[in-house]
Short mmCIF file of C-alpha atoms in Angstrom, two decimals:
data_model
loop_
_atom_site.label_atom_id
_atom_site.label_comp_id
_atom_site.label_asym_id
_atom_site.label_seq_id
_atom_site.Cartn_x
_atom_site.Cartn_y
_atom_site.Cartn_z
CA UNK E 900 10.73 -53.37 -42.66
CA UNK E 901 14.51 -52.35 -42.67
CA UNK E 902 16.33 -51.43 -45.87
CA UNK E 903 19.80 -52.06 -47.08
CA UNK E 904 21.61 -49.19 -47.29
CA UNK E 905 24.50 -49.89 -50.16
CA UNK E 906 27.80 -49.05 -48.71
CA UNK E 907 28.71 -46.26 -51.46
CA UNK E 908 26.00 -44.62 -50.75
CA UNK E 909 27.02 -44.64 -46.44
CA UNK E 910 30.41 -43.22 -47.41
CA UNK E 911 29.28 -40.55 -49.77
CA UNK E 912 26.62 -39.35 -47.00
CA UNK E 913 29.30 -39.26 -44.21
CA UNK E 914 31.21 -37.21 -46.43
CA UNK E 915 28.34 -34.38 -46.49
CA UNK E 916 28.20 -34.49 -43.08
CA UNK E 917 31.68 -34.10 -42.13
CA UNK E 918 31.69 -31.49 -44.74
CA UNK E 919 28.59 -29.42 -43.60
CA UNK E 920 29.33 -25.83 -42.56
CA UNK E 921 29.48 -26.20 -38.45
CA UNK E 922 29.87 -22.18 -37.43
CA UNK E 923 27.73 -18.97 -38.75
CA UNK E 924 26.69 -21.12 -41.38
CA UNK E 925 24.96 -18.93 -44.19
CA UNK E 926 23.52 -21.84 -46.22
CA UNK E 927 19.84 -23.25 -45.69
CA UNK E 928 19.97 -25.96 -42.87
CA UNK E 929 16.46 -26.85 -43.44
CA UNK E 930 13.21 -26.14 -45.53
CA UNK E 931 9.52 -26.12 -44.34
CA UNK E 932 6.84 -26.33 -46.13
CA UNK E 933 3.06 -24.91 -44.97
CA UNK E 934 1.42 -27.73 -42.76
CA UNK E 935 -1.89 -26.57 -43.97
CA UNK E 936 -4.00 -28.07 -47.65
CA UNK E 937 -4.20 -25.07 -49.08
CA UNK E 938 -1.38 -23.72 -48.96
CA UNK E 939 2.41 -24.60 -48.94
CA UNK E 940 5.30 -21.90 -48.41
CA UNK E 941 9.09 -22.22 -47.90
CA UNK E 942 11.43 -20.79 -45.70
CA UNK E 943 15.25 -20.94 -45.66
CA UNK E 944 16.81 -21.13 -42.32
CA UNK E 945 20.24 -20.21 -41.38
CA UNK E 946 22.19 -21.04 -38.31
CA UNK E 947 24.52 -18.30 -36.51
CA UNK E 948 26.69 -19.70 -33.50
CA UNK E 949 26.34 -17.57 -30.25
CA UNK E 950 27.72 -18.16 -27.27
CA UNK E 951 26.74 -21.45 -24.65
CA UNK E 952 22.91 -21.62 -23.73
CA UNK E 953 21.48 -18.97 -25.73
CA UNK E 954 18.19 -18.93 -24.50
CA UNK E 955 16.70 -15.40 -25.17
CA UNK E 956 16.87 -13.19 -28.44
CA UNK E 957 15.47 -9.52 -28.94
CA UNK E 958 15.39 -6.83 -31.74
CA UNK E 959 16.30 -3.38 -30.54
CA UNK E 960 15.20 -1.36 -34.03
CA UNK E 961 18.54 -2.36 -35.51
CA UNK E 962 20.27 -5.34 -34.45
CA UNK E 963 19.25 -8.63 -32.70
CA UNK E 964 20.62 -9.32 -29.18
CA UNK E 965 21.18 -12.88 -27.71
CA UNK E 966 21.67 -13.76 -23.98
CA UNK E 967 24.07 -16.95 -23.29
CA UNK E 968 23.03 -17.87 -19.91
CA UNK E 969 26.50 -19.92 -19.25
CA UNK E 970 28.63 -17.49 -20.80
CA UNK E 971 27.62 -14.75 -18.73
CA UNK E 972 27.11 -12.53 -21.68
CA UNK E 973 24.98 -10.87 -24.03
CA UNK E 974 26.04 -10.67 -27.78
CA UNK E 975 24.46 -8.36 -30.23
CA UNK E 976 24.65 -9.30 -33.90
CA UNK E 977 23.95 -7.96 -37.35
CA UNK E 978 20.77 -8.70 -39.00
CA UNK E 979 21.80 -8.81 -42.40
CA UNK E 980 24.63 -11.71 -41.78
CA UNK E 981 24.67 -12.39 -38.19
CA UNK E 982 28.11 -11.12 -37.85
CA UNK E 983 29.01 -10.68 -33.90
CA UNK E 984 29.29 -6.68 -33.21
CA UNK E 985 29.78 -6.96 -29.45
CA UNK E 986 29.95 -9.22 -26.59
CA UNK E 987 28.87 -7.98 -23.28
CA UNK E 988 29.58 -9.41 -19.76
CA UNK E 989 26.10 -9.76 -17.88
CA UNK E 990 25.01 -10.90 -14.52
CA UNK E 991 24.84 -14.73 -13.95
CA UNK E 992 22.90 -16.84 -15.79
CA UNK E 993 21.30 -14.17 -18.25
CA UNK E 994 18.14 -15.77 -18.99
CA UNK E 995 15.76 -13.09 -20.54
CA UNK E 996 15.88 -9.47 -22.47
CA UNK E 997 13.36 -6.63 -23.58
CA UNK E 998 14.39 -3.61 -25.20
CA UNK E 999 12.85 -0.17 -23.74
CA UNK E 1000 13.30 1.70 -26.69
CA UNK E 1001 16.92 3.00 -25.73
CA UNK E 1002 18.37 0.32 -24.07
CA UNK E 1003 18.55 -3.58 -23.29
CA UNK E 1004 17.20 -5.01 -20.17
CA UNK E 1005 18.85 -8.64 -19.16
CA UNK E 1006 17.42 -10.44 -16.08
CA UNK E 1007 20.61 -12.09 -14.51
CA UNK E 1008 19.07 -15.59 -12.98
CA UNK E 1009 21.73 -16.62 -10.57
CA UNK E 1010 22.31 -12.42 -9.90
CA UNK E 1011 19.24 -11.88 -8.67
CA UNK E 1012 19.47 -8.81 -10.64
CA UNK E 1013 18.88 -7.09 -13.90
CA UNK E 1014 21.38 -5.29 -15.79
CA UNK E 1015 20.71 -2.14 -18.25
CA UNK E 1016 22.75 -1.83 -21.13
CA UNK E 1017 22.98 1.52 -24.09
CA UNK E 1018 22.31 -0.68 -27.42
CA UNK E 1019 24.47 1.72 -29.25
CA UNK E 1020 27.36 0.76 -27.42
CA UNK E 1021 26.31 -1.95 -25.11
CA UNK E 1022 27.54 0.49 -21.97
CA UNK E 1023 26.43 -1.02 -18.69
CA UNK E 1024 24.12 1.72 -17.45
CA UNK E 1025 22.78 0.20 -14.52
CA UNK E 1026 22.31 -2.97 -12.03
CA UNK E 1027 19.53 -2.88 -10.20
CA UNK E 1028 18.68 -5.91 -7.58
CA UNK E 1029 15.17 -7.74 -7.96
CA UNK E 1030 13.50 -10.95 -6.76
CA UNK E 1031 14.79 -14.17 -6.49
CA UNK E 1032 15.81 -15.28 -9.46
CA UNK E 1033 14.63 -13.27 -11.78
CA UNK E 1034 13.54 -15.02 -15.57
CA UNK E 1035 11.32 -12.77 -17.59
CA UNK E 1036 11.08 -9.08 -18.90
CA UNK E 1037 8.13 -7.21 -19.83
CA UNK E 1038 7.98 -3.36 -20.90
CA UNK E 1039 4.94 -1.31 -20.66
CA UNK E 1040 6.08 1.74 -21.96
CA UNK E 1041 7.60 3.89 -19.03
CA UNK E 1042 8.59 0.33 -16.67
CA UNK E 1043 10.37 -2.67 -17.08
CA UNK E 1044 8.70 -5.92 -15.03
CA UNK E 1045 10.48 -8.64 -13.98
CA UNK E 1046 9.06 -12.28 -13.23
CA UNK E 1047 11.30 -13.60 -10.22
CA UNK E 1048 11.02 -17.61 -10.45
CA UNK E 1049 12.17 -18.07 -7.38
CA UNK E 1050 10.28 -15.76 -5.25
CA UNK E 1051 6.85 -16.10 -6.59
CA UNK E 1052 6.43 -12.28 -7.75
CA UNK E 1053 7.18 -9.75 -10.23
CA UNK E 1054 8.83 -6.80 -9.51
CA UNK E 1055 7.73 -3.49 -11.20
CA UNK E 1056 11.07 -1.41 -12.08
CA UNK E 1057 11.17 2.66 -13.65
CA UNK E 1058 13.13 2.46 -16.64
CA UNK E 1059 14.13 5.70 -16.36
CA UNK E 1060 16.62 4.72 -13.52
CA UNK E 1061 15.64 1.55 -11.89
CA UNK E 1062 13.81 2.57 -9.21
CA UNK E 1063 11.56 -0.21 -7.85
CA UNK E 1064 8.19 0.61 -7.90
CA UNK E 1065 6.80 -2.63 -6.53
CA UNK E 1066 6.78 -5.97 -6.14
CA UNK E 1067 3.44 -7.96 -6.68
CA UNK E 1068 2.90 -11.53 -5.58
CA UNK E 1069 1.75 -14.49 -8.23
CA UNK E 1070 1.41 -17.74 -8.82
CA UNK E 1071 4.29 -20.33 -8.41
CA UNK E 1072 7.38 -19.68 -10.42
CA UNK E 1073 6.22 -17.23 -12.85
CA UNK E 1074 8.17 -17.55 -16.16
CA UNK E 1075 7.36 -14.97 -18.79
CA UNK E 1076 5.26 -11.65 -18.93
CA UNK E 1077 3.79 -10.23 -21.42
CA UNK E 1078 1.74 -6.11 -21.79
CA UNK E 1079 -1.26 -5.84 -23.57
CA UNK E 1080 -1.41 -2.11 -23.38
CA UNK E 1081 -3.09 -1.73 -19.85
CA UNK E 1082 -2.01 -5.19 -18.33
CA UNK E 1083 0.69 -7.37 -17.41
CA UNK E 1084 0.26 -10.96 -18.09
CA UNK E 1085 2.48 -13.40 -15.92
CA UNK E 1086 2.48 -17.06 -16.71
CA UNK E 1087 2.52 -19.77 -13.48
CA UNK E 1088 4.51 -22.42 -14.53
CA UNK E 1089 4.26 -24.63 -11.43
CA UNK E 1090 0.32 -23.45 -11.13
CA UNK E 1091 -1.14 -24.02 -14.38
CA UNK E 1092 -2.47 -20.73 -14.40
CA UNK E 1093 -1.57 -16.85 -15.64
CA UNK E 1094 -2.61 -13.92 -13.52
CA UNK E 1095 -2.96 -10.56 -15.10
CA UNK E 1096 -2.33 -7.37 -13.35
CA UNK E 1097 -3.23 -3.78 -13.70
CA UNK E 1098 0.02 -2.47 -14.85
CA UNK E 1099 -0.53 1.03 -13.29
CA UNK E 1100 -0.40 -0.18 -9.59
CA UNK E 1101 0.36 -4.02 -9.68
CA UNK E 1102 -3.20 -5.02 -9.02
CA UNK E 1103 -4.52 -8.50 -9.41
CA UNK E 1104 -7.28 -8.71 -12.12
CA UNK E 1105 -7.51 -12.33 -12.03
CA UNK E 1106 -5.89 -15.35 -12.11
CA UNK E 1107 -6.91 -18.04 -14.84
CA UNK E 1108 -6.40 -21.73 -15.71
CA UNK E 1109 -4.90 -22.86 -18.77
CA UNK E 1110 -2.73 -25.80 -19.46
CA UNK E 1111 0.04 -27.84 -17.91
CA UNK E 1112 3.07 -25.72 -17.21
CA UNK E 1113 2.76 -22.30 -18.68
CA UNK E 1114 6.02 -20.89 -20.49
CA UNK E 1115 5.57 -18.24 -22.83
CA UNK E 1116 3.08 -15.60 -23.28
CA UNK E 1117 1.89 -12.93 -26.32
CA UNK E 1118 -0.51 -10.23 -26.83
CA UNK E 1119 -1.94 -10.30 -30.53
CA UNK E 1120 -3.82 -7.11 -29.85
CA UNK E 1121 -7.23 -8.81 -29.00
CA UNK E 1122 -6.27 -12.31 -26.92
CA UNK E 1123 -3.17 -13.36 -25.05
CA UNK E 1124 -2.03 -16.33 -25.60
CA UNK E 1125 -0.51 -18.92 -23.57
CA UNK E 1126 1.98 -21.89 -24.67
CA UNK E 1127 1.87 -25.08 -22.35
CA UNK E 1128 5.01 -26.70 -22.23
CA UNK E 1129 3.83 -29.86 -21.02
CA UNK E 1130 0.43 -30.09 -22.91
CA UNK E 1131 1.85 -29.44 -25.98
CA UNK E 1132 -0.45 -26.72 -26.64
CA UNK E 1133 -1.32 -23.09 -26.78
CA UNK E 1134 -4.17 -21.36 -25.51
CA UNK E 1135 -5.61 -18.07 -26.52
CA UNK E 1136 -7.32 -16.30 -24.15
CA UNK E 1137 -10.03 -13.16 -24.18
CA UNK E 1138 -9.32 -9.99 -22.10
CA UNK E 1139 -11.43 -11.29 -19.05
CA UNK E 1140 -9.32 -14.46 -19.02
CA UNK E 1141 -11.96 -17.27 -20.68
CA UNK E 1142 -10.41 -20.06 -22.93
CA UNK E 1143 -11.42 -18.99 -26.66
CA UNK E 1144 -9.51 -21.56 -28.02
CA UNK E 1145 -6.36 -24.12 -27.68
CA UNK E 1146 -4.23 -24.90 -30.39
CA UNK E 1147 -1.96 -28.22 -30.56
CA UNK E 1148 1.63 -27.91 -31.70
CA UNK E 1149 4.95 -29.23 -31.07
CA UNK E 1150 6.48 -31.06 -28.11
CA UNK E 1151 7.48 -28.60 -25.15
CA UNK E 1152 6.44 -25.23 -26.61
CA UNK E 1153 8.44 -22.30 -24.88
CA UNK E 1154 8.91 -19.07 -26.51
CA UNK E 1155 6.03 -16.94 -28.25
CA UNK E 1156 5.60 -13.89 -30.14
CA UNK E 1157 2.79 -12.50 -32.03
CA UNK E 1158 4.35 -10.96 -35.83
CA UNK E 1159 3.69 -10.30 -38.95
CA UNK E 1160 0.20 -11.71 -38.25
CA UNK E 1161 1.21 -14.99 -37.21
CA UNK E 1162 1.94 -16.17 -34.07
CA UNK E 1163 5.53 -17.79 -33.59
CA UNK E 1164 6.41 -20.27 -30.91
CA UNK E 1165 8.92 -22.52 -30.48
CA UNK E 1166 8.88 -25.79 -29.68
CA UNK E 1167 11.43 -27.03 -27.23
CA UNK E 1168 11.55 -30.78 -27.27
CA UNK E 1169 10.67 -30.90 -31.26
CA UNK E 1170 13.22 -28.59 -32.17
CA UNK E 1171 11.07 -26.39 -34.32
CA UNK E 1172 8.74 -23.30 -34.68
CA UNK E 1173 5.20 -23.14 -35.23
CA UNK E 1174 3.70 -20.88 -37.33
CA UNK E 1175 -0.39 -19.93 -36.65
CA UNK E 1176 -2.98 -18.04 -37.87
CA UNK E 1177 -6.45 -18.00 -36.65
CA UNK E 1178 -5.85 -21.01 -34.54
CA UNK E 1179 -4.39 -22.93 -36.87
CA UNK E 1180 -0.82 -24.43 -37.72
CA UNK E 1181 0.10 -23.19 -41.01
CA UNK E 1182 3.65 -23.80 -40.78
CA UNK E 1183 6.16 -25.93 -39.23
CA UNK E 1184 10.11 -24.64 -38.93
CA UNK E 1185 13.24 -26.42 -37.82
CA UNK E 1186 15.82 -24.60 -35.82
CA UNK E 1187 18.56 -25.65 -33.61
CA UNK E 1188 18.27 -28.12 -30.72
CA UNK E 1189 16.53 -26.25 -27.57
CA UNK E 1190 14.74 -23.51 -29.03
CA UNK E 1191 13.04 -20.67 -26.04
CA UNK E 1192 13.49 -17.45 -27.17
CA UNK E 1193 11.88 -16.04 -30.22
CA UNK E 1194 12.21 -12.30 -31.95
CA UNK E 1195 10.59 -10.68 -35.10
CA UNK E 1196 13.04 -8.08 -36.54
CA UNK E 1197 10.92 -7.14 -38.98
CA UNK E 1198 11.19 -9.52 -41.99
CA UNK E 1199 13.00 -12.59 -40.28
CA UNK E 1200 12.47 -14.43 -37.27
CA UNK E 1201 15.04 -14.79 -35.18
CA UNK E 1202 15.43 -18.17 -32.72
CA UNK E 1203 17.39 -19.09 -29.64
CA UNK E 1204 18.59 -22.44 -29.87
CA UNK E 1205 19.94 -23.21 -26.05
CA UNK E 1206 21.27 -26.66 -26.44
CA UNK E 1207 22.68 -25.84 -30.12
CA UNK E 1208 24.68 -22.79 -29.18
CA UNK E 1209 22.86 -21.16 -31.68
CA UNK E 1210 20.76 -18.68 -32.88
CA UNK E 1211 18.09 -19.69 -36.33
CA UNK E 1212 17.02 -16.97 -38.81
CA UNK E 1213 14.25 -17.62 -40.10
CA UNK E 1214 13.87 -15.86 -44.03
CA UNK E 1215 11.67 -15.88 -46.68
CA UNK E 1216 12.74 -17.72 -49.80
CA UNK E 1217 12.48 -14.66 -51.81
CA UNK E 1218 14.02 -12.19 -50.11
CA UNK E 1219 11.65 -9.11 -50.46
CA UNK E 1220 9.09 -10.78 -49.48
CA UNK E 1221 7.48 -10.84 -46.19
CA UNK E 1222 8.68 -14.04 -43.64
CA UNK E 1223 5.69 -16.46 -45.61
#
């Protein structure tokens, strides 16, 4: 049944609107309360403009790094306030990051390249030419791997210097990687499957069947998991592969990292961020339009919000306290 809305109240809401904060806002855009019975926590969420199509984020020990894929840069902002320290010209189309302890790794889409950049200073130290277009970034310690949509493979570069040490075929258009301390796990997004490889020589271990177009992937230090983009769902998977378990969340889930104990993915066509634990959703966030990337810093997590132009921070109401 539709209600009448009384005209005062129209105006005085279109005034709040016009009013809201539109750039680096630093006041609570939303509140989320745990999904679960038992439970309920809040979180505040704040909204930091970026650049145009952020679509990856990354914490390099100190500050939180954002890729705009049509800027053609990299920005690298302050945790505490979001404040822009630096904007850095990429490749084209930077689509994905991973820090190697030192240094920032973007993969450069259009470039067919990825670039390697000091975080101190955001000095280019390096390009080094990959696959066909290149989309994710793993690092395993000593190597950076890159997941090349176009070509079907990953490439397998020294992070000392670039040097390619391979390139290993997959399925069809492998999206995201992810290490698990002796593998590299490589999600098929056109295949429905992930294949894992023995990071020390590229080897296939097996490729395995999980849902409808695989986008993200995370290592929780027993099971990878897997989010499904078009099933809605995320799978966790044991070392040799087998389905343990599948998890339904929001629409279109992208991004995933495991932190803090929780598993964090966001959810592209919802516009929000699942929280779980133990297979279950205990926590539902709203970020900006678009979300793929997701970071942990820490204490907050840290969203990239393509569509929105922005990057979500997602805090604990009481600021000492571990994200709830």
């Amino acid at each position: 049944m539709k209600r009448n809305v009384p005209v005062r109240s129209l105006f005085i809401a279109m005034i709040l609107v016009f009013l809201a904060p539109l750039v680096r806002a630093q006041t609570a855009t939303s509140t989320s309360t745990d999904v679960s019975a038992a439970t309920a926590t809040t979180s505040q969420t704040v909204m930091f403009a970026v650049g145009d199509g952020p679509e990856a984020v990354a914490f390099d020990g100190t500050n939180v790094w954002v890729a705009n894929e049509f800027s053609n840069n990299v920005v690298k902002m302050r945790v505490s306030d979001g404040a822009i320290l630096g904007t850095y010209s990429a490749g084209k189309r930077p689509v994905a990051l991973v820090f190697d302890g030192a240094n920032i790794w973007v993969a450069n889409y259009l470039s067919d390249n990825v670039t390697k950049m000091r975080a101190r200073d955001g000095l280019v130290l390096g390009t080094y030419a990959t696959g066909d277009g290149p989309g994710g970034l793993a690092f395993d310690g000593a190597n950076v791997w890159v997941a090349n949509r176009n070509s079907n493979n990953v490439t397998k570069l020294q992070a000392s210097d670039g040097l390619k040490l391979g390139t290993f075929a997959v399925g069809t258009r492998p999206l995201a990687l992810a290490f698990d301390g002796a593998n590299i796990w490589v999600t098929n997004n056109n295949s429905d499957t992930v294949t894992a490889l023995q990071a020390s020589d590229g080897s296939v271990l097996g490729t395995y069947a999980v849902g409808k177009g695989p986008f993200g992937v995370a290592f929780d230090g027993a099971n990878v998991w897997v989010a499904n983009f078009f099933s809605r769902s995320i799978v966790q998977l044991a070392s040799n592969g087998t389905v343990v378990n599948t998890v339904a969340i929001g629409d279109g889930p992208a991004g995933v990292i495991y932190a803090g104990g929780y598993l964090w993915v966001a959810n592209n066509g919802s516009n929000t961020v699942s929280k779980i634990q133990q297979g279950l959703v205990v926590g539902t966030f709203a970020v900006g339009r678009g979300p793929f990337g997701v970071a942990f810093d820490g204490a907050n997590i840290w969203v990239a919000s393509a569509s929105a132009g922005t990057v979500s921070r997602i805090s604990p109401a009481n600021k000492t306290a571990a994200v709830p």
